[in-house]
């Protein structure tokens, strides 16, 4: 992280405290088309990203760009609708800025959600997958550069990026809500082009079940800071070459919209059990 990076995080965290003070124990990053959950929060304070100092904004359709702090399932949480992706040409440190601000605010649990392509041919579009682990193929890492010991160690352990305990809680919440979930490995690619069918066969060979363009950097930065991480993918489409039709972002948004009821029930059940 560059000189002054820590001070930028602290300035943004302080701005959040000014607008919505009080303890926040969990933060949820809402993926493409999954931003509606932020509207479920009660006694909420919504802060457009543009109001927060140093906060990087995303321009991707389906990412509305606001931080909402409010109550759900009896817990005070932060919902982040909109995230920055590496494919936008942003620095890896910008991609994890929001994650780090959450860590500086004292959040203990980070729930990362995303829309992803199904690599496992047993999946179908609309399925929800608890991320058991990831394979980072983005060609970079948010921790590249000088290490700031105030955030975490130089060589953080990644043996259990996605908390076994939180994955268990996700299963309990899924069973209670009657929402079927699968488990699998998320491969993170740079994008923004979708993969070729040959790349998808390769990803399947190396053990991936889903593919997307986010989540891994935030999960790495969160573990660096000692946060407990949970990841949930909405399989918005089957990955390239599995079905005889091309991929497009409209399909991603259609599917996430279709499953938002189940997705939000699952999230609420998880948060209520934390
Ligand atoms: N590939 C990569 N990222 C994605 C996909 C996909 O098929 N679907 C949604 N995000």
mmCIF file of C-alpha atoms and ligand atoms in Angstrom:
data_model
loop_
_atom_site.group_PDB
_atom_site.id
_atom_site.type_symbol
_atom_site.label_atom_id
_atom_site.label_comp_id
_atom_site.label_asym_id
_atom_site.label_seq_id
_atom_site.Cartn_x
_atom_site.Cartn_y
_atom_site.Cartn_z
ATOM 1 C CA UNK A 1 0.000 0.000 0.000
ATOM 2 C CA UNK A 2 1.346 3.425 -0.982
ATOM 3 C CA UNK A 3 2.337 6.187 1.465
ATOM 4 C CA UNK A 4 -0.750 7.810 2.858
ATOM 5 C CA UNK A 5 -2.925 4.825 2.077
ATOM 6 C CA UNK A 6 -3.649 4.194 5.720
ATOM 7 C CA UNK A 7 -4.611 7.820 6.285
ATOM 8 C CA UNK A 8 -7.039 7.665 3.349
ATOM 9 C CA UNK A 9 -8.690 4.595 4.881
ATOM 10 C CA UNK A 10 -8.973 6.349 8.235
ATOM 11 C CA UNK A 11 -10.459 9.489 6.643
ATOM 12 C CA UNK A 12 -13.137 7.432 4.884
ATOM 13 C CA UNK A 13 -13.845 5.417 8.048
ATOM 14 C CA UNK A 14 -14.188 8.648 10.037
ATOM 15 C CA UNK A 15 -16.620 10.046 7.436
ATOM 16 C CA UNK A 16 -18.741 6.898 7.786
ATOM 17 C CA UNK A 17 -18.704 7.242 11.589
ATOM 18 C CA UNK A 18 -19.815 10.880 11.296
ATOM 19 C CA UNK A 19 -22.795 9.909 9.134
ATOM 20 C CA UNK A 20 -23.739 6.613 10.786
ATOM 21 C CA UNK A 21 -21.889 6.189 14.064
ATOM 22 C CA UNK A 22 -22.240 3.108 16.221
ATOM 23 C CA UNK A 23 -20.870 -0.388 16.029
ATOM 24 C CA UNK A 24 -21.273 -2.397 12.831
ATOM 25 C CA UNK A 25 -20.422 -6.082 13.192
ATOM 26 C CA UNK A 26 -20.965 -7.354 9.661
ATOM 27 C CA UNK A 27 -20.511 -5.952 6.189
ATOM 28 C CA UNK A 28 -22.071 -7.407 3.042
ATOM 29 C CA UNK A 29 -20.750 -6.627 -0.430
ATOM 30 C CA UNK A 30 -23.598 -7.003 -2.921
ATOM 31 C CA UNK A 31 -22.641 -8.292 -6.353
ATOM 32 C CA UNK A 32 -24.024 -7.466 -9.810
ATOM 33 C CA UNK A 33 -27.816 -7.360 -9.719
ATOM 34 C CA UNK A 34 -27.886 -8.219 -6.004
ATOM 35 C CA UNK A 35 -28.008 -4.660 -4.643
ATOM 36 C CA UNK A 36 -31.689 -4.826 -3.613
ATOM 37 C CA UNK A 37 -30.703 -6.263 -0.241
ATOM 38 C CA UNK A 38 -29.512 -2.790 0.804
ATOM 39 C CA UNK A 39 -33.139 -1.649 0.542
ATOM 40 C CA UNK A 40 -34.187 -4.165 3.222
ATOM 41 C CA UNK A 41 -32.256 -2.433 5.977
ATOM 42 C CA UNK A 42 -34.350 -0.497 8.501
ATOM 43 C CA UNK A 43 -33.368 2.596 10.509
ATOM 44 C CA UNK A 44 -30.914 2.978 7.663
ATOM 45 C CA UNK A 45 -28.444 5.652 6.682
ATOM 46 C CA UNK A 46 -27.568 5.546 2.969
ATOM 47 C CA UNK A 47 -24.316 7.179 1.944
ATOM 48 C CA UNK A 48 -23.555 7.569 -1.780
ATOM 49 C CA UNK A 49 -19.955 6.506 -2.398
ATOM 50 C CA UNK A 50 -19.302 9.954 -3.854
ATOM 51 C CA UNK A 51 -19.875 11.502 -0.407
ATOM 52 C CA UNK A 52 -16.997 9.554 1.130
ATOM 53 C CA UNK A 53 -13.408 10.825 0.818
ATOM 54 C CA UNK A 54 -11.065 8.762 -1.384
ATOM 55 C CA UNK A 55 -13.810 6.206 -2.071
ATOM 56 C CA UNK A 56 -13.437 4.653 -5.542
ATOM 57 C CA UNK A 57 -16.662 4.447 -7.533
ATOM 58 C CA UNK A 58 -17.661 1.745 -9.985
ATOM 59 C CA UNK A 59 -19.456 2.518 -13.213
ATOM 60 C CA UNK A 60 -20.725 -0.998 -13.989
ATOM 61 C CA UNK A 61 -24.466 -1.342 -14.701
ATOM 62 C CA UNK A 62 -26.133 -3.167 -11.837
ATOM 63 C CA UNK A 63 -23.833 -1.584 -9.243
ATOM 64 C CA UNK A 64 -25.596 1.417 -7.762
ATOM 65 C CA UNK A 65 -22.731 2.762 -5.653
ATOM 66 C CA UNK A 66 -23.817 3.333 -2.084
ATOM 67 C CA UNK A 67 -23.054 2.256 1.440
ATOM 68 C CA UNK A 68 -26.138 1.586 3.534
ATOM 69 C CA UNK A 69 -25.840 1.086 7.276
ATOM 70 C CA UNK A 70 -28.937 -0.244 8.967
ATOM 71 C CA UNK A 71 -30.644 -3.111 10.745
ATOM 72 C CA UNK A 72 -31.562 -6.541 9.485
ATOM 73 C CA UNK A 73 -32.394 -9.627 11.553
ATOM 74 C CA UNK A 74 -31.730 -7.603 14.712
ATOM 75 C CA UNK A 75 -28.153 -6.741 13.701
ATOM 76 C CA UNK A 76 -26.595 -3.446 12.634
ATOM 77 C CA UNK A 77 -24.832 -4.126 9.338
ATOM 78 C CA UNK A 78 -23.202 -2.311 6.461
ATOM 79 C CA UNK A 79 -24.374 -3.166 2.948
ATOM 80 C CA UNK A 80 -22.130 -2.149 0.075
ATOM 81 C CA UNK A 81 -24.066 -1.920 -3.178
ATOM 82 C CA UNK A 82 -21.447 -1.555 -5.886
ATOM 83 C CA UNK A 83 -17.800 -2.562 -5.922
ATOM 84 C CA UNK A 84 -14.741 -1.667 -7.964
ATOM 85 C CA UNK A 85 -13.272 -4.339 -10.244
ATOM 86 C CA UNK A 86 -9.712 -4.753 -11.482
ATOM 87 C CA UNK A 87 -10.978 -4.826 -15.069
ATOM 88 C CA UNK A 88 -12.025 -1.179 -14.710
ATOM 89 C CA UNK A 89 -8.302 -0.438 -14.736
ATOM 90 C CA UNK A 90 -8.194 0.418 -11.063
ATOM 91 C CA UNK A 91 -5.317 -0.262 -8.723
ATOM 92 C CA UNK A 92 -5.687 -3.375 -6.609
ATOM 93 C CA UNK A 93 -5.595 -1.070 -3.556
ATOM 94 C CA UNK A 94 -8.740 0.695 -4.847
ATOM 95 C CA UNK A 95 -10.456 -2.648 -5.354
ATOM 96 C CA UNK A 96 -10.032 -3.425 -1.644
ATOM 97 C CA UNK A 97 -10.484 0.118 -0.298
ATOM 98 C CA UNK A 98 -14.059 -0.512 0.874
ATOM 99 C CA UNK A 99 -13.077 -3.822 2.477
ATOM 100 C CA UNK A 100 -10.299 -2.128 4.415
ATOM 101 C CA UNK A 101 -12.537 0.723 5.537
ATOM 102 C CA UNK A 102 -14.953 -1.898 6.874
ATOM 103 C CA UNK A 103 -12.076 -3.499 8.753
ATOM 104 C CA UNK A 104 -11.027 -0.133 10.219
ATOM 105 C CA UNK A 105 -14.652 0.435 11.295
ATOM 106 C CA UNK A 106 -14.389 -2.686 13.413
ATOM 107 C CA UNK A 107 -16.451 -5.045 11.294
ATOM 108 C CA UNK A 108 -15.734 -8.658 12.268
ATOM 109 C CA UNK A 109 -17.487 -10.541 9.459
ATOM 110 C CA UNK A 110 -17.380 -9.779 5.752
ATOM 111 C CA UNK A 111 -19.902 -11.442 3.445
ATOM 112 C CA UNK A 112 -18.838 -11.195 -0.202
ATOM 113 C CA UNK A 113 -21.455 -11.911 -2.846
ATOM 114 C CA UNK A 114 -21.141 -12.013 -6.609
ATOM 115 C CA UNK A 115 -22.685 -13.173 -9.838
ATOM 116 C CA UNK A 116 -20.601 -15.952 -11.356
ATOM 117 C CA UNK A 117 -20.571 -18.313 -14.288
ATOM 118 C CA UNK A 118 -21.222 -21.976 -13.549
ATOM 119 C CA UNK A 119 -18.197 -24.124 -14.444
ATOM 120 C CA UNK A 120 -19.462 -27.252 -12.693
ATOM 121 C CA UNK A 121 -21.854 -28.817 -15.229
ATOM 122 C CA UNK A 122 -24.042 -30.027 -12.352
ATOM 123 C CA UNK A 123 -25.048 -26.415 -11.675
ATOM 124 C CA UNK A 124 -27.792 -24.502 -13.422
ATOM 125 C CA UNK A 125 -28.385 -20.796 -13.675
ATOM 126 C CA UNK A 126 -30.002 -19.383 -10.565
ATOM 127 C CA UNK A 127 -28.146 -21.743 -8.208
ATOM 128 C CA UNK A 128 -26.518 -20.302 -5.101
ATOM 129 C CA UNK A 129 -23.011 -21.485 -4.206
ATOM 130 C CA UNK A 130 -21.238 -21.073 -0.883
ATOM 131 C CA UNK A 131 -17.587 -20.414 -1.730
ATOM 132 C CA UNK A 132 -15.369 -23.000 -0.028
ATOM 133 C CA UNK A 133 -12.135 -21.611 -1.459
ATOM 134 C CA UNK A 134 -10.867 -19.586 -4.393
ATOM 135 C CA UNK A 135 -8.235 -19.783 -7.097
ATOM 136 C CA UNK A 136 -6.836 -16.337 -7.813
ATOM 137 C CA UNK A 137 -6.007 -16.120 -11.522
ATOM 138 C CA UNK A 138 -6.243 -12.340 -11.748
ATOM 139 C CA UNK A 139 -2.495 -11.987 -12.154
ATOM 140 C CA UNK A 140 -2.193 -9.639 -9.209
ATOM 141 C CA UNK A 141 -2.823 -9.493 -5.499
ATOM 142 C CA UNK A 142 -4.141 -6.586 -3.407
ATOM 143 C CA UNK A 143 -1.220 -7.005 -0.995
ATOM 144 C CA UNK A 144 1.466 -6.312 -3.645
ATOM 145 C CA UNK A 145 3.610 -3.361 -2.591
ATOM 146 C CA UNK A 146 4.964 -2.228 0.751
ATOM 147 C CA UNK A 147 3.170 -3.938 3.626
ATOM 148 C CA UNK A 148 1.439 -1.765 6.213
ATOM 149 C CA UNK A 149 1.768 -3.686 9.484
ATOM 150 C CA UNK A 150 -1.158 -1.689 10.890
ATOM 151 C CA UNK A 151 -3.363 -3.674 8.512
ATOM 152 C CA UNK A 152 -1.734 -7.096 8.750
ATOM 153 C CA UNK A 153 1.311 -9.292 8.243
ATOM 154 C CA UNK A 154 3.521 -9.385 5.143
ATOM 155 C CA UNK A 155 2.777 -13.047 4.375
ATOM 156 C CA UNK A 156 -0.750 -13.773 5.623
ATOM 157 C CA UNK A 157 -1.940 -17.352 5.817
ATOM 158 C CA UNK A 158 -4.631 -18.306 3.283
ATOM 159 C CA UNK A 159 -5.400 -21.811 4.536
ATOM 160 C CA UNK A 160 -8.976 -20.891 5.408
ATOM 161 C CA UNK A 161 -9.923 -17.735 3.529
ATOM 162 C CA UNK A 162 -13.636 -18.593 3.675
ATOM 163 C CA UNK A 163 -14.426 -19.386 7.293
ATOM 164 C CA UNK A 164 -15.488 -22.972 7.935
ATOM 165 C CA UNK A 165 -17.665 -21.683 10.763
ATOM 166 C CA UNK A 166 -19.462 -19.178 8.526
ATOM 167 C CA UNK A 167 -19.910 -21.805 5.784
ATOM 168 C CA UNK A 168 -21.656 -23.956 8.378
ATOM 169 C CA UNK A 169 -23.868 -21.044 9.387
ATOM 170 C CA UNK A 170 -24.719 -20.514 5.699
ATOM 171 C CA UNK A 171 -25.822 -24.158 5.465
ATOM 172 C CA UNK A 172 -28.001 -23.814 8.562
ATOM 173 C CA UNK A 173 -29.579 -20.621 7.249
ATOM 174 C CA UNK A 174 -30.160 -22.229 3.839
ATOM 175 C CA UNK A 175 -31.874 -25.255 5.383
ATOM 176 C CA UNK A 176 -34.045 -23.066 7.625
ATOM 177 C CA UNK A 177 -35.061 -20.800 4.726
ATOM 178 C CA UNK A 178 -35.651 -23.718 2.345
ATOM 179 C CA UNK A 179 -33.112 -22.284 -0.085
ATOM 180 C CA UNK A 180 -30.933 -24.956 -1.709
ATOM 181 C CA UNK A 181 -27.219 -24.131 -1.791
ATOM 182 C CA UNK A 182 -24.214 -25.882 -3.299
ATOM 183 C CA UNK A 183 -20.591 -25.498 -2.299
ATOM 184 C CA UNK A 184 -17.636 -24.976 -4.563
ATOM 185 C CA UNK A 185 -14.442 -23.295 -5.637
ATOM 186 C CA UNK A 186 -14.530 -19.807 -7.153
ATOM 187 C CA UNK A 187 -11.962 -18.988 -9.830
ATOM 188 C CA UNK A 188 -11.275 -15.253 -10.053
ATOM 189 C CA UNK A 189 -10.243 -13.993 -13.494
ATOM 190 C CA UNK A 190 -9.363 -10.464 -14.561
ATOM 191 C CA UNK A 191 -12.064 -10.052 -17.239
ATOM 192 C CA UNK A 192 -13.747 -8.032 -18.596
ATOM 193 C CA UNK A 193 -14.188 -10.407 -21.528
ATOM 194 C CA UNK A 194 -15.921 -13.617 -20.578
ATOM 195 C CA UNK A 195 -13.859 -16.786 -20.829
ATOM 196 C CA UNK A 196 -13.402 -18.979 -23.882
ATOM 197 C CA UNK A 197 -14.758 -22.544 -23.806
ATOM 198 C CA UNK A 198 -11.136 -23.796 -23.631
ATOM 199 C CA UNK A 199 -10.508 -21.615 -20.577
ATOM 200 C CA UNK A 200 -13.629 -23.012 -18.942
ATOM 201 C CA UNK A 201 -12.457 -26.608 -19.576
ATOM 202 C CA UNK A 202 -9.107 -25.627 -18.045
ATOM 203 C CA UNK A 203 -10.819 -24.101 -14.995
ATOM 204 C CA UNK A 204 -12.862 -27.263 -14.499
ATOM 205 C CA UNK A 205 -9.702 -29.363 -14.738
ATOM 206 C CA UNK A 206 -7.970 -27.355 -12.004
ATOM 207 C CA UNK A 207 -10.930 -27.712 -9.681
ATOM 208 C CA UNK A 208 -13.082 -24.627 -10.195
ATOM 209 C CA UNK A 209 -16.882 -24.780 -9.905
ATOM 210 C CA UNK A 210 -17.634 -21.140 -10.676
ATOM 211 C CA UNK A 211 -15.869 -18.254 -12.393
ATOM 212 C CA UNK A 212 -16.083 -14.527 -11.868
ATOM 213 C CA UNK A 213 -14.199 -11.244 -11.900
ATOM 214 C CA UNK A 214 -14.323 -10.134 -8.262
ATOM 215 C CA UNK A 215 -14.278 -11.346 -4.646
ATOM 216 C CA UNK A 216 -10.770 -12.843 -4.414
ATOM 217 C CA UNK A 217 -8.996 -9.483 -3.853
ATOM 218 C CA UNK A 218 -11.473 -8.445 -1.157
ATOM 219 C CA UNK A 219 -11.263 -11.853 0.525
ATOM 220 C CA UNK A 220 -7.448 -11.663 0.565
ATOM 221 C CA UNK A 221 -7.421 -8.112 1.971
ATOM 222 C CA UNK A 222 -10.021 -9.065 4.576
ATOM 223 C CA UNK A 223 -7.992 -12.077 5.743
ATOM 224 C CA UNK A 224 -4.892 -9.888 5.845
ATOM 225 C CA UNK A 225 -6.791 -7.766 8.393
ATOM 226 C CA UNK A 226 -8.084 -10.788 10.289
ATOM 227 C CA UNK A 227 -11.746 -10.513 9.280
ATOM 228 C CA UNK A 228 -13.872 -13.647 9.068
ATOM 229 C CA UNK A 229 -15.030 -14.062 5.452
ATOM 230 C CA UNK A 230 -18.015 -15.747 3.818
ATOM 231 C CA UNK A 231 -18.534 -15.839 0.055
ATOM 232 C CA UNK A 232 -21.738 -16.558 -1.847
ATOM 233 C CA UNK A 233 -21.972 -16.779 -5.631
ATOM 234 C CA UNK A 234 -25.193 -16.527 -7.567
ATOM 235 C CA UNK A 235 -24.678 -18.692 -10.647
ATOM 236 C CA UNK A 236 -26.097 -16.208 -13.112
ATOM 237 C CA UNK A 237 -25.282 -18.197 -16.247
ATOM 238 C CA UNK A 238 -23.524 -21.366 -17.238
ATOM 239 C CA UNK A 239 -19.943 -20.563 -18.262
ATOM 240 C CA UNK A 240 -18.855 -20.325 -21.902
ATOM 241 C CA UNK A 241 -19.162 -23.406 -24.070
ATOM 242 C CA UNK A 242 -21.441 -25.376 -21.737
ATOM 243 C CA UNK A 243 -24.714 -24.310 -23.352
ATOM 244 C CA UNK A 244 -25.124 -23.586 -27.068
ATOM 245 C CA UNK A 245 -25.696 -19.866 -26.601
ATOM 246 C CA UNK A 246 -23.412 -16.826 -26.112
ATOM 247 C CA UNK A 247 -23.064 -15.022 -22.780
ATOM 248 C CA UNK A 248 -24.155 -11.472 -22.019
ATOM 249 C CA UNK A 249 -24.418 -9.151 -19.031
ATOM 250 C CA UNK A 250 -28.199 -8.801 -19.480
ATOM 251 C CA UNK A 251 -28.579 -12.517 -18.685
ATOM 252 C CA UNK A 252 -26.476 -12.030 -15.549
ATOM 253 C CA UNK A 253 -28.805 -9.275 -14.349
ATOM 254 C CA UNK A 254 -31.962 -11.230 -15.319
ATOM 255 C CA UNK A 255 -30.892 -14.247 -13.293
ATOM 256 C CA UNK A 256 -29.803 -12.295 -10.223
ATOM 257 C CA UNK A 257 -33.144 -10.454 -10.358
ATOM 258 C CA UNK A 258 -35.029 -13.774 -10.601
ATOM 259 C CA UNK A 259 -33.346 -15.290 -7.523
ATOM 260 C CA UNK A 260 -33.206 -12.160 -5.385
ATOM 261 C CA UNK A 261 -35.968 -13.406 -3.044
ATOM 262 C CA UNK A 262 -34.094 -16.599 -2.185
ATOM 263 C CA UNK A 263 -30.780 -14.767 -2.076
ATOM 264 C CA UNK A 264 -32.089 -12.126 0.341
ATOM 265 C CA UNK A 265 -33.759 -14.748 2.574
ATOM 266 C CA UNK A 266 -30.464 -16.626 2.743
ATOM 267 C CA UNK A 267 -28.495 -13.484 3.613
ATOM 268 C CA UNK A 268 -30.980 -12.471 6.276
ATOM 269 C CA UNK A 269 -30.862 -15.964 7.794
ATOM 270 C CA UNK A 270 -27.076 -15.893 7.851
ATOM 271 C CA UNK A 271 -26.906 -12.454 9.450
ATOM 272 C CA UNK A 272 -29.432 -13.467 12.103
ATOM 273 C CA UNK A 273 -27.168 -16.379 13.065
ATOM 274 C CA UNK A 274 -23.875 -14.491 13.306
HETATM 275 N N1 LIG B 1 -17.637 -15.493 -16.314
HETATM 276 C C1 LIG B 1 -17.008 -14.559 -15.563
HETATM 277 N N2 LIG B 1 -17.648 -13.732 -14.759
HETATM 278 C C2 LIG B 1 -18.975 -13.840 -14.669
HETATM 279 C C3 LIG B 1 -19.689 -14.778 -15.432
HETATM 280 C C4 LIG B 1 -18.986 -15.662 -16.285
HETATM 281 O O1 LIG B 1 -19.549 -16.525 -16.973
HETATM 282 N N3 LIG B 1 -21.015 -14.624 -15.110
HETATM 283 C C5 LIG B 1 -21.071 -13.608 -14.203
HETATM 284 N N4 LIG B 1 -19.842 -13.134 -13.939
#
